[in-house]
Tab-separated table of C-alpha atoms and ligand atoms in Angstrom:
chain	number	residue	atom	x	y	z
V	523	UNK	CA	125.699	98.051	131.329
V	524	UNK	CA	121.833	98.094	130.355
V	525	UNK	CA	122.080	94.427	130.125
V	526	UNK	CA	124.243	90.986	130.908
V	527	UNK	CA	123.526	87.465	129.294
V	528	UNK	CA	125.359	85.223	131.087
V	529	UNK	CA	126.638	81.874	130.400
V	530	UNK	CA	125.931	82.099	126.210
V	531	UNK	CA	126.446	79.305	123.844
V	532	UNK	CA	127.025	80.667	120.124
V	533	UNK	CA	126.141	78.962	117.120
V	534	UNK	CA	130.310	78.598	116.607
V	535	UNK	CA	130.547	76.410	119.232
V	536	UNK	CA	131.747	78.717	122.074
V	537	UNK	CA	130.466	78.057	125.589
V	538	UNK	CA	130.491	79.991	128.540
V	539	UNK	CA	130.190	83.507	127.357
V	540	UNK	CA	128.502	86.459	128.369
V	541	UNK	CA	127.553	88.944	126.220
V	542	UNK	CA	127.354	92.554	127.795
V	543	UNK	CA	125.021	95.434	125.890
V	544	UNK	CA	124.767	99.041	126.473
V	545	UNK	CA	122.627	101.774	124.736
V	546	UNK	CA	121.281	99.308	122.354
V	547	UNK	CA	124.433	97.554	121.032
V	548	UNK	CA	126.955	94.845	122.025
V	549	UNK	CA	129.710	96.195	124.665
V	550	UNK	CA	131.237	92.803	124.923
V	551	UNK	CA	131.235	89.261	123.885
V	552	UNK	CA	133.890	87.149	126.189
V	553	UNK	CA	133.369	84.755	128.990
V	554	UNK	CA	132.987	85.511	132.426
V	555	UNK	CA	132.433	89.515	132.301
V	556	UNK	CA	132.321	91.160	135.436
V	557	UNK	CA	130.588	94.400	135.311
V	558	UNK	CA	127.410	94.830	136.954
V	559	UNK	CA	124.163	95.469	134.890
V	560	UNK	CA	120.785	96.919	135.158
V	561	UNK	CA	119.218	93.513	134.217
V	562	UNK	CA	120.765	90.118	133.755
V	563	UNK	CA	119.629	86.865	132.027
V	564	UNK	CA	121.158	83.576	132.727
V	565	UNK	CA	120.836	81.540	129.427
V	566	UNK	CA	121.873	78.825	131.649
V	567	UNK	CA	124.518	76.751	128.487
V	568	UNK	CA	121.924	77.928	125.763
V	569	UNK	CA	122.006	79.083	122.447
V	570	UNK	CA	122.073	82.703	121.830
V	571	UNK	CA	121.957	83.699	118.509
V	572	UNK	CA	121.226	87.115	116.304
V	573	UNK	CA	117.423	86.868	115.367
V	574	UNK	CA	115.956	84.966	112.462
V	575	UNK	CA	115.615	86.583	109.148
V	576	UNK	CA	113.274	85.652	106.297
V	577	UNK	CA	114.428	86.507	102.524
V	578	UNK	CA	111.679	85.601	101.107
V	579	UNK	CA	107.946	86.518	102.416
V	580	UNK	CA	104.549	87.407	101.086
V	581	UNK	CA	103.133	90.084	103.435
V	582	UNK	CA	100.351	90.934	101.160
V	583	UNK	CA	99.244	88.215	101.268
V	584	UNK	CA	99.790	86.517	103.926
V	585	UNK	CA	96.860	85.509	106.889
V	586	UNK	CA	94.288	85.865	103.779
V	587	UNK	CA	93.561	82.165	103.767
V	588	UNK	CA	90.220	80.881	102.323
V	589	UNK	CA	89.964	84.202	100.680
V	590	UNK	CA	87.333	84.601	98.755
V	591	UNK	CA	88.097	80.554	98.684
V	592	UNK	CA	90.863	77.923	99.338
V	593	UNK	CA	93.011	76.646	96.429
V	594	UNK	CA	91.384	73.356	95.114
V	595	UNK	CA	94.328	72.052	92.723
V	596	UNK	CA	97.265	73.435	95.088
V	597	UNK	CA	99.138	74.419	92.682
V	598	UNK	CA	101.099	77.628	92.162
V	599	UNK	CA	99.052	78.546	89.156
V	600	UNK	CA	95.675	78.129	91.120
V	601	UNK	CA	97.228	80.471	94.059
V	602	UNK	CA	98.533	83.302	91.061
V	603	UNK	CA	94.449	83.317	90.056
V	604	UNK	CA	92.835	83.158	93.533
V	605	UNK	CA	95.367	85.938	94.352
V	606	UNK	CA	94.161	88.041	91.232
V	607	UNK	CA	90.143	87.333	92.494
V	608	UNK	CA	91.292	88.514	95.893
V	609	UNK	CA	93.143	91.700	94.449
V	610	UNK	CA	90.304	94.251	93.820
V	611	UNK	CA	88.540	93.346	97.276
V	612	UNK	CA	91.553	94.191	99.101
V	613	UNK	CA	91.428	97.336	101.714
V	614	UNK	CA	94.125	98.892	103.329
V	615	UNK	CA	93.381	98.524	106.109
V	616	UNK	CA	92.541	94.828	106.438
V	617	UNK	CA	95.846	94.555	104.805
V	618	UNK	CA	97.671	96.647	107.563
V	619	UNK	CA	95.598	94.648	109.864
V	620	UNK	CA	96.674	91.549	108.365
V	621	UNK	CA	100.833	92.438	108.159
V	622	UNK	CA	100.502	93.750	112.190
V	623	UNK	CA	99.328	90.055	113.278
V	624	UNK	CA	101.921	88.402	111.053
V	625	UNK	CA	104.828	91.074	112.326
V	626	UNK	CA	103.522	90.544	115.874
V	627	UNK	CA	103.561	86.530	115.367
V	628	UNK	CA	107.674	86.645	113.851
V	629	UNK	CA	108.196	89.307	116.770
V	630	UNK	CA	107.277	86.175	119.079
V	631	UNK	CA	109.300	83.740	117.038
V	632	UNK	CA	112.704	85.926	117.560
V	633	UNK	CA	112.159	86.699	113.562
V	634	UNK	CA	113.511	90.385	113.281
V	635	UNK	CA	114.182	90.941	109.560
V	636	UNK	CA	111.907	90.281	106.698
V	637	UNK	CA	111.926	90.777	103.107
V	638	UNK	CA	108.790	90.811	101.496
V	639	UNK	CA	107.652	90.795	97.763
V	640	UNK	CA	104.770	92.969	97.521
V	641	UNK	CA	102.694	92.882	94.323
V	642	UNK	CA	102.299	96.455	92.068
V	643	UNK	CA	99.965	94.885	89.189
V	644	UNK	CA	97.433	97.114	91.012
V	645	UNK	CA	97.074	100.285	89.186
V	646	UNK	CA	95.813	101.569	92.922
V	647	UNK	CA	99.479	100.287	94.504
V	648	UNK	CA	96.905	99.428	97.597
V	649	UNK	CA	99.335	97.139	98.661
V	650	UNK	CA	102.253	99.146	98.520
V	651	UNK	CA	101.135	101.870	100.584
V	652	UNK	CA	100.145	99.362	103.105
V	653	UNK	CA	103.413	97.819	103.724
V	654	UNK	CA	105.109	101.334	103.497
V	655	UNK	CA	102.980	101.448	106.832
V	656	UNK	CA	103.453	98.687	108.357
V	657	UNK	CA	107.645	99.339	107.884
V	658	UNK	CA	107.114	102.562	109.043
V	659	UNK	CA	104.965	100.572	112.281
V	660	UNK	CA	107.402	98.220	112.672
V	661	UNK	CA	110.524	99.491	112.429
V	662	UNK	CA	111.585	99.750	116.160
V	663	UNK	CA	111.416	95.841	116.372
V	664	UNK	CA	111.252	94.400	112.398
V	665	UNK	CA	114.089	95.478	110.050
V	666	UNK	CA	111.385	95.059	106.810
V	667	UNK	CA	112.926	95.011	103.120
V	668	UNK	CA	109.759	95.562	100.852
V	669	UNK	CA	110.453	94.469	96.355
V	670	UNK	CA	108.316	95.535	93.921
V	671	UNK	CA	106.804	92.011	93.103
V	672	UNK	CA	104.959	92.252	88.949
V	673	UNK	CA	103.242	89.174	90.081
V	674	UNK	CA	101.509	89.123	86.491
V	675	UNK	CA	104.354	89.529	84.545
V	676	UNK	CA	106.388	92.383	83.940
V	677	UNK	CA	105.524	92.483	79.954
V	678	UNK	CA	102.579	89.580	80.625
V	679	UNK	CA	100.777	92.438	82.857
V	680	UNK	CA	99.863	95.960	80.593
V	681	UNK	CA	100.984	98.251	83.337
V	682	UNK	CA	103.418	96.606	85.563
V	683	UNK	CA	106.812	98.767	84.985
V	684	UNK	CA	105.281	101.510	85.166
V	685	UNK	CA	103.827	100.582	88.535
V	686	UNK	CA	107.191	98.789	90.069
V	687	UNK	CA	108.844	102.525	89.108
V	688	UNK	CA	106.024	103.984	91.337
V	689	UNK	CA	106.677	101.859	93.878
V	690	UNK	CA	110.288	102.220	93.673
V	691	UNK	CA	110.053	106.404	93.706
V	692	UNK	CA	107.560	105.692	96.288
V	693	UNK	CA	110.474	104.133	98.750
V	694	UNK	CA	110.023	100.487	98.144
V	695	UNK	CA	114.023	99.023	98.618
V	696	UNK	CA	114.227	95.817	95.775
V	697	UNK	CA	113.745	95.101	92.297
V	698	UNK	CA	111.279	92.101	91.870
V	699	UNK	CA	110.510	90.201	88.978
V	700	UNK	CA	109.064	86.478	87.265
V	701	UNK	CA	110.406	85.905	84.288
V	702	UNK	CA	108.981	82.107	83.939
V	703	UNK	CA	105.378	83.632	84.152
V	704	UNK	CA	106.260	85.657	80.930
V	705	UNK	CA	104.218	85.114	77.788
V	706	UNK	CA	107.360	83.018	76.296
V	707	UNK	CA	110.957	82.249	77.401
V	708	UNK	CA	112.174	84.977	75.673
V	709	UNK	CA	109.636	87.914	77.057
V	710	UNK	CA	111.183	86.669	80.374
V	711	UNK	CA	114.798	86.929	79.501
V	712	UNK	CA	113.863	90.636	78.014
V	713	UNK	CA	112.009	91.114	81.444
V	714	UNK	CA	114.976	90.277	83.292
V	715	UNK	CA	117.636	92.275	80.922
V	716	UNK	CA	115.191	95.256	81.656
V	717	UNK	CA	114.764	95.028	85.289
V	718	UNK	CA	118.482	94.460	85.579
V	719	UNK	CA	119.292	97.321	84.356
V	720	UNK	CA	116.806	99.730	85.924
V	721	UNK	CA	118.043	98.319	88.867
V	722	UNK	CA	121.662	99.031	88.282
V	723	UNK	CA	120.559	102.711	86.892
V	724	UNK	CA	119.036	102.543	90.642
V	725	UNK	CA	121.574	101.351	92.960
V	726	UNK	CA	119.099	98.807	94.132
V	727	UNK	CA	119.452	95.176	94.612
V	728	UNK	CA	117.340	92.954	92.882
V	729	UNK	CA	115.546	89.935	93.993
V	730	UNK	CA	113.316	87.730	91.437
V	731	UNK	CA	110.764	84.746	91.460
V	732	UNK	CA	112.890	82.938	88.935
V	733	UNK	CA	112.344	79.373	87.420
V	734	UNK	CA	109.550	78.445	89.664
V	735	UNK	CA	108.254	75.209	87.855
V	736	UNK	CA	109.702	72.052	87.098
V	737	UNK	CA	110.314	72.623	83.737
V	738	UNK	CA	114.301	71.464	83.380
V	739	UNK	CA	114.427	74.099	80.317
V	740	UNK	CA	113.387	77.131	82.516
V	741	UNK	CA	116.813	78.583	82.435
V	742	UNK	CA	116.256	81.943	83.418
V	743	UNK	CA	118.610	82.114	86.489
V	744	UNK	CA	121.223	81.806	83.618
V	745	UNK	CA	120.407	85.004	82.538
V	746	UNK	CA	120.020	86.607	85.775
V	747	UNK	CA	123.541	85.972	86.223
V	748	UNK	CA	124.554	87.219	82.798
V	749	UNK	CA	123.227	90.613	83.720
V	750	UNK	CA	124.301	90.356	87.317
V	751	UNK	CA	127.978	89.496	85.688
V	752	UNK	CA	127.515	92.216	82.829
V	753	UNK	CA	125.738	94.646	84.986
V	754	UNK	CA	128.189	94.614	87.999
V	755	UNK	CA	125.497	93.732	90.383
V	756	UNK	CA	127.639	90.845	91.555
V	757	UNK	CA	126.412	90.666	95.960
V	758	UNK	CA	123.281	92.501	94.737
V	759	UNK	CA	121.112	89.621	93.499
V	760	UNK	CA	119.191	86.682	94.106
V	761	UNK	CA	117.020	84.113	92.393
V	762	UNK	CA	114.445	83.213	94.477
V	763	UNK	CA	113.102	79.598	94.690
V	764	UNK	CA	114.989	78.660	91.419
V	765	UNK	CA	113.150	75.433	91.091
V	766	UNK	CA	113.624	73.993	88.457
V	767	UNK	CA	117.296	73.517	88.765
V	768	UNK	CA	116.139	70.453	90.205
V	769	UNK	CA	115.021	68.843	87.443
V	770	UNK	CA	117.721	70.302	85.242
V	771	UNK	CA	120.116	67.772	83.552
V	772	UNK	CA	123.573	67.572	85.488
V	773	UNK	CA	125.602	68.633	82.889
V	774	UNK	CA	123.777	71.401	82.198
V	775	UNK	CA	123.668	71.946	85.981
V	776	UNK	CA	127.861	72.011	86.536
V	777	UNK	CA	128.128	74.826	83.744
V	778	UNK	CA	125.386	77.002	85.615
V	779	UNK	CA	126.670	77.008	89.344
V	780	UNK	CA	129.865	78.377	88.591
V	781	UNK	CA	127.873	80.913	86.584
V	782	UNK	CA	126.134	82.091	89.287
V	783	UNK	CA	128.684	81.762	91.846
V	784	UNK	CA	131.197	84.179	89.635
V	785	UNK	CA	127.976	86.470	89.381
V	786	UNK	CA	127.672	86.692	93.149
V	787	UNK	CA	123.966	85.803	92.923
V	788	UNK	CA	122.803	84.441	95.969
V	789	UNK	CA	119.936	81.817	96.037
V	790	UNK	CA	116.697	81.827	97.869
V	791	UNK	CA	115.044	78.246	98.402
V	792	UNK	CA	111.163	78.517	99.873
V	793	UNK	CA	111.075	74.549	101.488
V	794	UNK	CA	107.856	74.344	102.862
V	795	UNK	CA	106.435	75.686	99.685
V	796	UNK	CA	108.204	74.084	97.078
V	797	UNK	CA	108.072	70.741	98.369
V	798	UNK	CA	103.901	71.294	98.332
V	799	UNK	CA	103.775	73.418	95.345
V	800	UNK	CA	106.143	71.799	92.791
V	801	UNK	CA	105.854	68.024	91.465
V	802	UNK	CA	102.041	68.308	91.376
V	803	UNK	CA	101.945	67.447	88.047
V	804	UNK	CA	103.956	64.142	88.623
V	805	UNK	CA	102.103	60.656	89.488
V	806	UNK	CA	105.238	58.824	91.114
V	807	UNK	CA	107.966	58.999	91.275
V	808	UNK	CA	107.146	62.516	92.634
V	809	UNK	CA	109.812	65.212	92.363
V	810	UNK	CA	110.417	67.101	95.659
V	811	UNK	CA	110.953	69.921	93.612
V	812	UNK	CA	113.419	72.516	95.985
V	813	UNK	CA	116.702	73.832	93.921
V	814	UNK	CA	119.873	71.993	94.539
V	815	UNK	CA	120.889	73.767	97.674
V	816	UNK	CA	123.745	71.813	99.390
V	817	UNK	CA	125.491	71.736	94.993
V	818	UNK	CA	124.863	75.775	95.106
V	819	UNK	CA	126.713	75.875	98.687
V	820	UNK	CA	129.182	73.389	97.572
V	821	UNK	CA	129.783	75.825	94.531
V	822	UNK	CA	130.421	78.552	96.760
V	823	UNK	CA	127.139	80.539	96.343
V	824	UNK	CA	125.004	82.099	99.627
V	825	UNK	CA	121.711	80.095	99.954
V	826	UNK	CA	119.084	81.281	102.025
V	827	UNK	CA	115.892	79.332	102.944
V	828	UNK	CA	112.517	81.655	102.997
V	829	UNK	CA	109.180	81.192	104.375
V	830	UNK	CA	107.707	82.402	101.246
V	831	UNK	CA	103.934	81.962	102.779
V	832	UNK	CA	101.751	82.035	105.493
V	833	UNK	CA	97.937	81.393	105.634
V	834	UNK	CA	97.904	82.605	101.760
V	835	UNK	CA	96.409	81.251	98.381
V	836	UNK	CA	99.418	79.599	98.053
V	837	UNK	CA	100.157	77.660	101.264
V	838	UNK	CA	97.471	77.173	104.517
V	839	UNK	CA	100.019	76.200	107.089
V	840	UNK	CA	102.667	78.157	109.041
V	841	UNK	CA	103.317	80.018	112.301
V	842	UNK	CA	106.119	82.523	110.795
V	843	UNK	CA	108.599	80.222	112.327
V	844	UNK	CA	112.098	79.912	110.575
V	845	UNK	CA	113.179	76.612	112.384
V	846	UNK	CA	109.875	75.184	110.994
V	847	UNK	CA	111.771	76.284	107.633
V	848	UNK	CA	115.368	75.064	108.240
V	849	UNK	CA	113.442	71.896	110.032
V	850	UNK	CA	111.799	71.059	106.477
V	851	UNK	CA	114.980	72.177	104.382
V	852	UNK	CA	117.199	69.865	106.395
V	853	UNK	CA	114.867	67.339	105.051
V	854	UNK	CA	113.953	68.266	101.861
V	855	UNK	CA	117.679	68.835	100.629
V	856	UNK	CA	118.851	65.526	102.661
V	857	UNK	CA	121.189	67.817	104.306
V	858	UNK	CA	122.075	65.783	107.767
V	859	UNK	CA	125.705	65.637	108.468
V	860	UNK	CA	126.605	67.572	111.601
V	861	UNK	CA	128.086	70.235	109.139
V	862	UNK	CA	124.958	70.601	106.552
V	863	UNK	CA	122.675	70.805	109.554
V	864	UNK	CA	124.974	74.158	110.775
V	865	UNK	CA	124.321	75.380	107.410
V	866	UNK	CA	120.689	75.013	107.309
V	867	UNK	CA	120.085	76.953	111.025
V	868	UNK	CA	122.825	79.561	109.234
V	869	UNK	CA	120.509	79.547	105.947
V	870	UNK	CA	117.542	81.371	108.310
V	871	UNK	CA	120.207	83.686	110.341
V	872	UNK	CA	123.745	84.592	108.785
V	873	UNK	CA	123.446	84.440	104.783
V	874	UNK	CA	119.798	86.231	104.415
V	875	UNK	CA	121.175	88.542	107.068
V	876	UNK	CA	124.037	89.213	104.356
V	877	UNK	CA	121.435	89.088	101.327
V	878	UNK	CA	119.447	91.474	102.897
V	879	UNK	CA	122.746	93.668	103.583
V	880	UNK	CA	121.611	94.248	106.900
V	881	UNK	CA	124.148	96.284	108.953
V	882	UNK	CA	125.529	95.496	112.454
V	883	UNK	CA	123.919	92.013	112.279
V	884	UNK	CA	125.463	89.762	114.613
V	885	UNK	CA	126.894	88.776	117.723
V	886	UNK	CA	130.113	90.658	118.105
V	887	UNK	CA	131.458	94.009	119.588
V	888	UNK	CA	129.539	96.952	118.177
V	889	UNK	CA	126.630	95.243	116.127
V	890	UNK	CA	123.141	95.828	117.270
V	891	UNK	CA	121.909	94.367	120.543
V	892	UNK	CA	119.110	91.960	118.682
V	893	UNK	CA	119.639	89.001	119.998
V	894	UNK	CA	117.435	85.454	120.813
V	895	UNK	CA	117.864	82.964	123.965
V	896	UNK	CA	116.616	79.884	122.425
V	897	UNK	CA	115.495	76.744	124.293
V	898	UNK	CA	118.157	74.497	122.928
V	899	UNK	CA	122.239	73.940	123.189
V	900	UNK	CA	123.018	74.207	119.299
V	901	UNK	CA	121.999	74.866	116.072
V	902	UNK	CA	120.889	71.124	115.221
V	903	UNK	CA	119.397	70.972	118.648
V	904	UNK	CA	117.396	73.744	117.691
V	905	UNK	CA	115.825	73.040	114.138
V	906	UNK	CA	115.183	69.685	115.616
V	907	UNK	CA	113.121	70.874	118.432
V	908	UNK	CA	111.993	74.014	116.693
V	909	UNK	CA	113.168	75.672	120.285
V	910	UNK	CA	111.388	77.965	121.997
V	911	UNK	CA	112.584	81.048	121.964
V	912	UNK	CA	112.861	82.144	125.696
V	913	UNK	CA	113.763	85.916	124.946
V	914	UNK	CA	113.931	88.066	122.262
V	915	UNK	CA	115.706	91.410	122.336
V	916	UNK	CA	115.712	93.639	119.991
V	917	UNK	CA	117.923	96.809	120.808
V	918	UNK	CA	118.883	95.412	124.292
V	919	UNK	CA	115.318	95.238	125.034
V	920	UNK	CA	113.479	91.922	125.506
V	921	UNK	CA	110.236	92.342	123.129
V	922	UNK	CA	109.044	88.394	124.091
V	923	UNK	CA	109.364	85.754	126.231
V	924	UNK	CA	108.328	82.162	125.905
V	925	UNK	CA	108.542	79.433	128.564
V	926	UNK	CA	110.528	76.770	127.714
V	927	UNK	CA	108.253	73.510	126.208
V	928	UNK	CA	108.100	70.925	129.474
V	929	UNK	CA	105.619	68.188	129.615
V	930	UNK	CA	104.524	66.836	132.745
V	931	UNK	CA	104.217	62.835	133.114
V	932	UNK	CA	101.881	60.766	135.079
V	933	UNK	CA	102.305	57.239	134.243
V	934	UNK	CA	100.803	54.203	136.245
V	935	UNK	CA	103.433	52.187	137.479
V	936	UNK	CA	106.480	55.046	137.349
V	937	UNK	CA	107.274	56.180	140.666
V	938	UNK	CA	106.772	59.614	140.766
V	939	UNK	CA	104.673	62.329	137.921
V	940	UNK	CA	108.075	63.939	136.303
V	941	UNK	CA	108.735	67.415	134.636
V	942	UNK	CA	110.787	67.490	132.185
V	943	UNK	CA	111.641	69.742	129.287
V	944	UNK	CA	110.611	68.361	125.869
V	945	UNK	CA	113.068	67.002	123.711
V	946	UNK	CA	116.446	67.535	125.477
U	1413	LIG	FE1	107.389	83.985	96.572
């Protein structure tokens, strides 16, 4: 074997286990193996898990904070026009630049899979080009989905379908879309019939900013999953953010989650940026804003929780960490029984892994050897600490290592200065 982990908890509960890899994939999961191996790690009772993956990411854009200035209002209107003063300044290269440092900073943070809207109302496609670089640069270590993102509006923005075609035929893997940024409600409901069905004619999945406001008669994720339904995309789609579902009325609400859940659209909730971004037009109360996640999980739909932003027009915090994410979904969705927490760590792991349709994602015989020892016993333990993430192995090589977080004490009056790891 190329390499043993020994003594493995899993995020299913199982102790004890070692997990055995050779030539990049996993020989064995069981406890106790007993085969010698080129290198061994003792996780020591911690919790190994398949990396972190990000559905929903803004690698354009992201790192570009203060550029050419920070968003006054902080609202998602302000960050769509700061973005479109920033546009014809962009270079490639700073871009590329830009995307490496971001890829190198979820590398650290055992986040291996990334889908990123990238925007093509650029007649140049600058961007595009860029991040069919950097997923050509990354690939050994980040599995990167790109969509073709018409930030201004597919029918809003003069040129924009003919550009997310280009970027399509140019090897970009999603169809994009914002239907709530369209001129009126029904320009986006003809934008989403239209990219529906080039995306069927395609064979690609599609993947749209949908209903991000708090308007409670934005009800274009009802349409998405007509088209899904009609277009037999069902496991193909997602509404992203899907905000204002939460200030939908509740009736209107338990006809529309069995809607989508018969579609097989999958939901994409952005925490950290829709509990900052939406409700700014409220005094108090103050809406939080995310979509109704634990009602869409309830209703049997997959919900995935995205990072959305990083150091952008949009949002100047964030490390590309996805247990920052799950740490502030837990909280904005009020999700804290033992069994909601589980969901949220799976929300950044399992279900974008399956809205991405990544292959061989997991921890069992056969899948791919990508793997991260986190410093923590459980999933809960985990978002709660935001764990470090003591290796991360991508094709049964470790790529980073942290040290685990200690503190050392000296208090007057305690007997002795104490070590101690932080938190557990
Ligand atoms: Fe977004």
């Amino acid at each position: 074997m190329d390499l043993v982990i020994r003594n493995a908890t899993l995020a299913d509960g199982r102790t004890g286990i070692d997990i055995a890899i050779e030539g990049g994939r996993i020989a064995a999961v069981e406890a106790r193996i007993g085969v010698a191996a080129a290198r061994e790690i003792d996780a020591g009772g911690d919790l190994v898990t398949p990396p972190f993956v990000d559905a929903h990411f803004h690698m354009d854009a992201t790192l570009s904070y203060g550029l050419p200035r920070v968003n006054a209002s902080g609202t998602l209107l302000e960050g769509i026009s700061l973005w479109s003063e920033l546009k014809p300044e962009l270079t490639q290269q700073a871009l590329v630049e830009r995307a490496m440092q971001y890829c190198d900073w979820a590398v650290a943070r055992g986040l291996l899979a990334i889908r990123t809207h990238v925007d093509v109302c650029d007649d140049r496609l600058l961007a595009v080009e860029a991040l069919l670089d950097v997923r050509r640069r990354v690939a050994p270590w980040i599995d990167l989905q790109l969509v073709a993102f018409p930030q201004d509006g597919l029918l809003r923005s003069p040129r924009a379908f003919d550009n997310l075609k280009r970027a399509i035929a140019m090897g970009v893997d999603v169809v994009g879309g914002i239907p709530h940024f369209e001129r009126t409600m029904d320009e986006g409901a003809e934008s989403v019939r239209l990219l529906c069905e080039f995306a069927a004619e395609q064979g690609l999945r599609v993947d749209m900013h949908c209903d991000e406001n708090d308007d409670p008669l934005s009800r274009h994720i009802e349409t998405l999953a007509y088209h899904a339904h009609r277009l037999g995309l069902q496991g193909r789609v997602a509404g992203s953010h899907l905000t204002s579902m939460h200030s939908m009325d509740n009736y209107y609400v338990s006809k529309l989650l069995p809607l989508i859940r018969e579609a097989g659209v999958a939901a994409i909730a952005n925490p950290l940026i829709n509990i900052t971004l939406q409700g700014r037009h409220d005094s108090y109360p103050k809406r939080r804003g995310m979509t109704r996640v634990p009602e869409l999980i309830a209703a049997g739909v997959d919900v995935a929780f995205g990072h959305d932003c990083v150091m952008d027009p949009w949002y100047g915090m964030g490390s590309g960490d996805m247990l920052e994410v799950a740490h502030m979904g837990l909280h904005v969705a009020q999700m804290t029984s033992q069994r909601d927490m589980h969901q949220c760590f799976l929300a950044v792991t399992e279900t974008p892994a399956k809205i991405l349709g990544l292959e061989g994602y997991g921890i069992a015989l056969g899948c791919n050897a990508d793997l991260v020892v986190l410093d923590a016993g459980s999933p809960a333990e985990a978002i709660r600490l935001r764990a470090a993430r003591r290796y991360v192995i991508r094709r049964g090589e470790v790529v980073a290592e942290s040290p685990p977080a200690h503190a050392r004490l000296a208090l007057a009056g305690r007997p002795s200065a104490v070590n101690f790891r932080l938190g557990r």
